[in-house]
């Protein structure tokens, strides 16, 4: 036992042990997540982009996946191209990462180009996901399609 540790009160030693345990546990969780999601996916999970519900989107979609996760994609258009996009999900880390990369993939695209976005394209951007979570990219792609359908429906109503 080090001198500094020995001089701590029992309560302080308990807190110190708990802090060390929690730090180690957090490190193990992050290591597992990094292995499962890859570097790009892990970084996006820790630092999500395009996350949150958008106020007054031009088009949006909500889809519930086979796993029960719900995803929403919001699109804002300018000059017939996506100028801003965001996502929201109540799902797992793989759903979060898929939604984030899906929203990013929509930027600068026309409605017609959006209809060509696939789960494989989203997965290629991420790099990898656990096999059991590949369906999250399908959920994200389907949600983009729902948002495009919603946008196209609002355009038809305006005409």
PDB file of C-alpha atoms in Angstrom:
ATOM      1  CA  UNK A   1       0.000   0.000   0.000  1.00  0.00           C
ATOM      2  CA  UNK A   2       1.419   3.413  -0.919  1.00  0.00           C
ATOM      3  CA  UNK A   3       1.872   6.010   1.799  1.00  0.00           C
ATOM      4  CA  UNK A   4      -0.643   8.395   0.232  1.00  0.00           C
ATOM      5  CA  UNK A   5      -3.248   5.639  -0.016  1.00  0.00           C
ATOM      6  CA  UNK A   6      -2.585   4.499   3.556  1.00  0.00           C
ATOM      7  CA  UNK A   7      -3.162   8.048   4.842  1.00  0.00           C
ATOM      8  CA  UNK A   8      -6.647   8.203   3.303  1.00  0.00           C
ATOM      9  CA  UNK A   9      -9.663   7.573   5.495  1.00  0.00           C
ATOM     10  CA  UNK A  10     -11.567   4.332   4.992  1.00  0.00           C
ATOM     11  CA  UNK A  11     -14.343   6.282   3.230  1.00  0.00           C
ATOM     12  CA  UNK A  12     -11.842   7.997   0.920  1.00  0.00           C
ATOM     13  CA  UNK A  13     -10.192   4.641   0.143  1.00  0.00           C
ATOM     14  CA  UNK A  14     -13.595   3.155  -0.688  1.00  0.00           C
ATOM     15  CA  UNK A  15     -14.388   6.084  -2.979  1.00  0.00           C
ATOM     16  CA  UNK A  16     -10.933   5.821  -4.533  1.00  0.00           C
ATOM     17  CA  UNK A  17     -11.414   2.081  -5.156  1.00  0.00           C
ATOM     18  CA  UNK A  18     -14.869   2.695  -6.613  1.00  0.00           C
ATOM     19  CA  UNK A  19     -13.544   5.439  -8.894  1.00  0.00           C
ATOM     20  CA  UNK A  20     -10.745   3.158 -10.101  1.00  0.00           C
ATOM     21  CA  UNK A  21     -13.224   0.327 -10.696  1.00  0.00           C
ATOM     22  CA  UNK A  22     -15.578   2.617 -12.640  1.00  0.00           C
ATOM     23  CA  UNK A  23     -12.718   4.033 -14.712  1.00  0.00           C
ATOM     24  CA  UNK A  24     -11.602   0.515 -15.631  1.00  0.00           C
ATOM     25  CA  UNK A  25     -15.174  -0.548 -16.417  1.00  0.00           C
ATOM     26  CA  UNK A  26     -15.686   2.514 -18.640  1.00  0.00           C
ATOM     27  CA  UNK A  27     -12.446   1.760 -20.462  1.00  0.00           C
ATOM     28  CA  UNK A  28     -13.547  -1.852 -21.075  1.00  0.00           C
ATOM     29  CA  UNK A  29     -16.952  -0.718 -22.355  1.00  0.00           C
ATOM     30  CA  UNK A  30     -15.302   1.743 -24.736  1.00  0.00           C
ATOM     31  CA  UNK A  31     -12.856  -0.923 -25.948  1.00  0.00           C
ATOM     32  CA  UNK A  32     -15.750  -3.305 -26.676  1.00  0.00           C
ATOM     33  CA  UNK A  33     -17.708  -0.567 -28.448  1.00  0.00           C
ATOM     34  CA  UNK A  34     -14.658   0.369 -30.523  1.00  0.00           C
ATOM     35  CA  UNK A  35     -14.231  -3.263 -31.582  1.00  0.00           C
ATOM     36  CA  UNK A  36     -17.922  -3.582 -32.445  1.00  0.00           C
ATOM     37  CA  UNK A  37     -18.396  -0.243 -34.213  1.00  0.00           C
ATOM     38  CA  UNK A  38     -14.929   0.342 -35.646  1.00  0.00           C
ATOM     39  CA  UNK A  39     -13.060   3.626 -35.259  1.00  0.00           C
ATOM     40  CA  UNK A  40     -15.443   5.753 -37.369  1.00  0.00           C
ATOM     41  CA  UNK A  41     -18.559   4.298 -35.783  1.00  0.00           C
ATOM     42  CA  UNK A  42     -17.149   4.603 -32.275  1.00  0.00           C
ATOM     43  CA  UNK A  43     -16.126   8.211 -32.851  1.00  0.00           C
ATOM     44  CA  UNK A  44     -19.572   9.061 -34.221  1.00  0.00           C
ATOM     45  CA  UNK A  45     -21.251   7.320 -31.279  1.00  0.00           C
ATOM     46  CA  UNK A  46     -19.174   9.375 -28.838  1.00  0.00           C
ATOM     47  CA  UNK A  47     -19.539  12.594 -30.877  1.00  0.00           C
ATOM     48  CA  UNK A  48     -22.849  12.373 -32.733  1.00  0.00           C
ATOM     49  CA  UNK A  49     -23.494  14.683 -35.664  1.00  0.00           C
ATOM     50  CA  UNK A  50     -26.870  15.720 -37.036  1.00  0.00           C
ATOM     51  CA  UNK A  51     -28.596  14.437 -33.883  1.00  0.00           C
ATOM     52  CA  UNK A  52     -31.935  15.853 -32.801  1.00  0.00           C
ATOM     53  CA  UNK A  53     -35.386  16.665 -34.019  1.00  0.00           C
ATOM     54  CA  UNK A  54     -35.543  19.513 -36.521  1.00  0.00           C
ATOM     55  CA  UNK A  55     -38.134  22.244 -36.226  1.00  0.00           C
ATOM     56  CA  UNK A  56     -40.115  22.913 -39.403  1.00  0.00           C
ATOM     57  CA  UNK A  57     -38.494  20.348 -41.703  1.00  0.00           C
ATOM     58  CA  UNK A  58     -39.549  20.252 -45.337  1.00  0.00           C
ATOM     59  CA  UNK A  59     -39.806  16.477 -45.091  1.00  0.00           C
ATOM     60  CA  UNK A  60     -39.492  13.930 -42.339  1.00  0.00           C
ATOM     61  CA  UNK A  61     -40.046  10.242 -41.802  1.00  0.00           C
ATOM     62  CA  UNK A  62     -40.416   7.852 -38.898  1.00  0.00           C
ATOM     63  CA  UNK A  63     -39.899   4.103 -39.190  1.00  0.00           C
ATOM     64  CA  UNK A  64     -39.950   1.393 -36.542  1.00  0.00           C
ATOM     65  CA  UNK A  65     -37.410  -1.311 -37.252  1.00  0.00           C
ATOM     66  CA  UNK A  66     -37.709  -5.061 -36.836  1.00  0.00           C
ATOM     67  CA  UNK A  67     -35.835  -4.756 -33.533  1.00  0.00           C
ATOM     68  CA  UNK A  68     -38.290  -2.193 -32.140  1.00  0.00           C
ATOM     69  CA  UNK A  69     -35.974   0.808 -32.552  1.00  0.00           C
ATOM     70  CA  UNK A  70     -37.645   3.929 -33.900  1.00  0.00           C
ATOM     71  CA  UNK A  71     -35.755   6.267 -36.206  1.00  0.00           C
ATOM     72  CA  UNK A  72     -36.735   9.682 -37.494  1.00  0.00           C
ATOM     73  CA  UNK A  73     -35.005  11.614 -40.294  1.00  0.00           C
ATOM     74  CA  UNK A  74     -35.624  15.319 -40.915  1.00  0.00           C
ATOM     75  CA  UNK A  75     -34.753  17.109 -44.163  1.00  0.00           C
ATOM     76  CA  UNK A  76     -34.566  20.798 -45.056  1.00  0.00           C
ATOM     77  CA  UNK A  77     -34.278  21.649 -48.758  1.00  0.00           C
ATOM     78  CA  UNK A  78     -32.868  24.666 -50.550  1.00  0.00           C
ATOM     79  CA  UNK A  79     -32.787  24.899 -54.345  1.00  0.00           C
ATOM     80  CA  UNK A  80     -34.042  21.302 -54.605  1.00  0.00           C
ATOM     81  CA  UNK A  81     -31.123  19.907 -52.547  1.00  0.00           C
ATOM     82  CA  UNK A  82     -30.875  18.850 -48.918  1.00  0.00           C
ATOM     83  CA  UNK A  83     -29.359  21.824 -47.086  1.00  0.00           C
ATOM     84  CA  UNK A  84     -29.758  20.404 -43.588  1.00  0.00           C
ATOM     85  CA  UNK A  85     -30.590  17.005 -42.153  1.00  0.00           C
ATOM     86  CA  UNK A  86     -30.937  15.471 -38.730  1.00  0.00           C
ATOM     87  CA  UNK A  87     -32.016  12.239 -37.119  1.00  0.00           C
ATOM     88  CA  UNK A  88     -33.466  11.021 -33.856  1.00  0.00           C
ATOM     89  CA  UNK A  89     -33.606   7.472 -32.543  1.00  0.00           C
ATOM     90  CA  UNK A  90     -34.578   5.731 -29.351  1.00  0.00           C
ATOM     91  CA  UNK A  91     -32.379   2.821 -30.363  1.00  0.00           C
ATOM     92  CA  UNK A  92     -28.990   1.308 -29.667  1.00  0.00           C
ATOM     93  CA  UNK A  93     -25.535   2.647 -30.507  1.00  0.00           C
ATOM     94  CA  UNK A  94     -25.694   1.069 -33.976  1.00  0.00           C
ATOM     95  CA  UNK A  95     -28.996   2.848 -34.667  1.00  0.00           C
ATOM     96  CA  UNK A  96     -27.481   6.131 -33.511  1.00  0.00           C
ATOM     97  CA  UNK A  97     -24.429   5.705 -35.721  1.00  0.00           C
ATOM     98  CA  UNK A  98     -26.551   4.607 -38.697  1.00  0.00           C
ATOM     99  CA  UNK A  99     -28.892   7.580 -38.297  1.00  0.00           C
ATOM    100  CA  UNK A 100     -26.001  10.006 -38.028  1.00  0.00           C
ATOM    101  CA  UNK A 101     -24.238   8.748 -41.149  1.00  0.00           C
ATOM    102  CA  UNK A 102     -27.558   8.496 -43.013  1.00  0.00           C
ATOM    103  CA  UNK A 103     -28.359  12.144 -42.266  1.00  0.00           C
ATOM    104  CA  UNK A 104     -24.875  13.130 -43.417  1.00  0.00           C
ATOM    105  CA  UNK A 105     -25.278  11.134 -46.615  1.00  0.00           C
ATOM    106  CA  UNK A 106     -28.398  13.121 -47.579  1.00  0.00           C
ATOM    107  CA  UNK A 107     -26.658  16.503 -47.592  1.00  0.00           C
ATOM    108  CA  UNK A 108     -26.461  18.136 -51.011  1.00  0.00           C
ATOM    109  CA  UNK A 109     -28.653  15.509 -52.657  1.00  0.00           C
ATOM    110  CA  UNK A 110     -31.834  16.045 -54.670  1.00  0.00           C
ATOM    111  CA  UNK A 111     -35.011  14.126 -53.836  1.00  0.00           C
ATOM    112  CA  UNK A 112     -34.321  11.827 -56.781  1.00  0.00           C
ATOM    113  CA  UNK A 113     -30.791  11.094 -55.541  1.00  0.00           C
ATOM    114  CA  UNK A 114     -32.120  10.395 -52.056  1.00  0.00           C
ATOM    115  CA  UNK A 115     -34.238   7.551 -53.399  1.00  0.00           C
ATOM    116  CA  UNK A 116     -31.024   5.785 -54.442  1.00  0.00           C
ATOM    117  CA  UNK A 117     -29.501   5.720 -50.933  1.00  0.00           C
ATOM    118  CA  UNK A 118     -29.121   2.156 -49.683  1.00  0.00           C
ATOM    119  CA  UNK A 119     -28.264   0.424 -46.437  1.00  0.00           C
ATOM    120  CA  UNK A 120     -25.015  -0.743 -48.061  1.00  0.00           C
ATOM    121  CA  UNK A 121     -23.975   2.864 -48.734  1.00  0.00           C
ATOM    122  CA  UNK A 122     -24.636   3.789 -45.116  1.00  0.00           C
ATOM    123  CA  UNK A 123     -22.663   0.771 -43.899  1.00  0.00           C
ATOM    124  CA  UNK A 124     -19.778   1.668 -46.227  1.00  0.00           C
ATOM    125  CA  UNK A 125     -19.597   5.110 -44.605  1.00  0.00           C
ATOM    126  CA  UNK A 126     -19.633   3.630 -41.109  1.00  0.00           C
ATOM    127  CA  UNK A 127     -17.092   0.956 -41.912  1.00  0.00           C
ATOM    128  CA  UNK A 128     -18.583  -1.860 -39.872  1.00  0.00           C
ATOM    129  CA  UNK A 129     -21.273  -2.838 -37.409  1.00  0.00           C
ATOM    130  CA  UNK A 130     -21.865  -6.048 -35.475  1.00  0.00           C
ATOM    131  CA  UNK A 131     -23.613  -8.625 -37.677  1.00  0.00           C
ATOM    132  CA  UNK A 132     -26.662  -8.532 -35.408  1.00  0.00           C
ATOM    133  CA  UNK A 133     -26.956  -4.762 -35.951  1.00  0.00           C
ATOM    134  CA  UNK A 134     -26.650  -4.511 -39.741  1.00  0.00           C
ATOM    135  CA  UNK A 135     -30.432  -4.078 -39.861  1.00  0.00           C
ATOM    136  CA  UNK A 136     -29.894  -0.606 -38.343  1.00  0.00           C
ATOM    137  CA  UNK A 137     -28.540   0.602 -41.690  1.00  0.00           C
ATOM    138  CA  UNK A 138     -31.679  -0.744 -43.374  1.00  0.00           C
ATOM    139  CA  UNK A 139     -33.773   1.133 -40.820  1.00  0.00           C
ATOM    140  CA  UNK A 140     -31.868   4.344 -41.615  1.00  0.00           C
ATOM    141  CA  UNK A 141     -32.250   3.883 -45.389  1.00  0.00           C
ATOM    142  CA  UNK A 142     -35.979   3.172 -45.040  1.00  0.00           C
ATOM    143  CA  UNK A 143     -36.362   6.267 -42.878  1.00  0.00           C
ATOM    144  CA  UNK A 144     -34.692   8.429 -45.531  1.00  0.00           C
ATOM    145  CA  UNK A 145     -37.201   7.058 -48.049  1.00  0.00           C
ATOM    146  CA  UNK A 146     -40.080   7.893 -45.691  1.00  0.00           C
ATOM    147  CA  UNK A 147     -38.750  11.457 -45.336  1.00  0.00           C
ATOM    148  CA  UNK A 148     -38.476  11.833 -49.124  1.00  0.00           C
ATOM    149  CA  UNK A 149     -42.016  10.477 -49.561  1.00  0.00           C
ATOM    150  CA  UNK A 150     -43.250  12.994 -47.000  1.00  0.00           C
ATOM    151  CA  UNK A 151     -41.413  15.845 -48.737  1.00  0.00           C
ATOM    152  CA  UNK A 152     -42.732  14.886 -52.165  1.00  0.00           C
ATOM    153  CA  UNK A 153     -46.252  14.678 -50.738  1.00  0.00           C
ATOM    154  CA  UNK A 154     -46.015  18.201 -49.347  1.00  0.00           C
ATOM    155  CA  UNK A 155     -44.800  19.501 -52.715  1.00  0.00           C
ATOM    156  CA  UNK A 156     -47.756  17.892 -54.478  1.00  0.00           C
ATOM    157  CA  UNK A 157     -50.134  19.467 -51.950  1.00  0.00           C
ATOM    158  CA  UNK A 158     -48.608  22.929 -52.565  1.00  0.00           C
ATOM    159  CA  UNK A 159     -49.099  22.711 -56.349  1.00  0.00           C
TER     160      UNK A 159
END
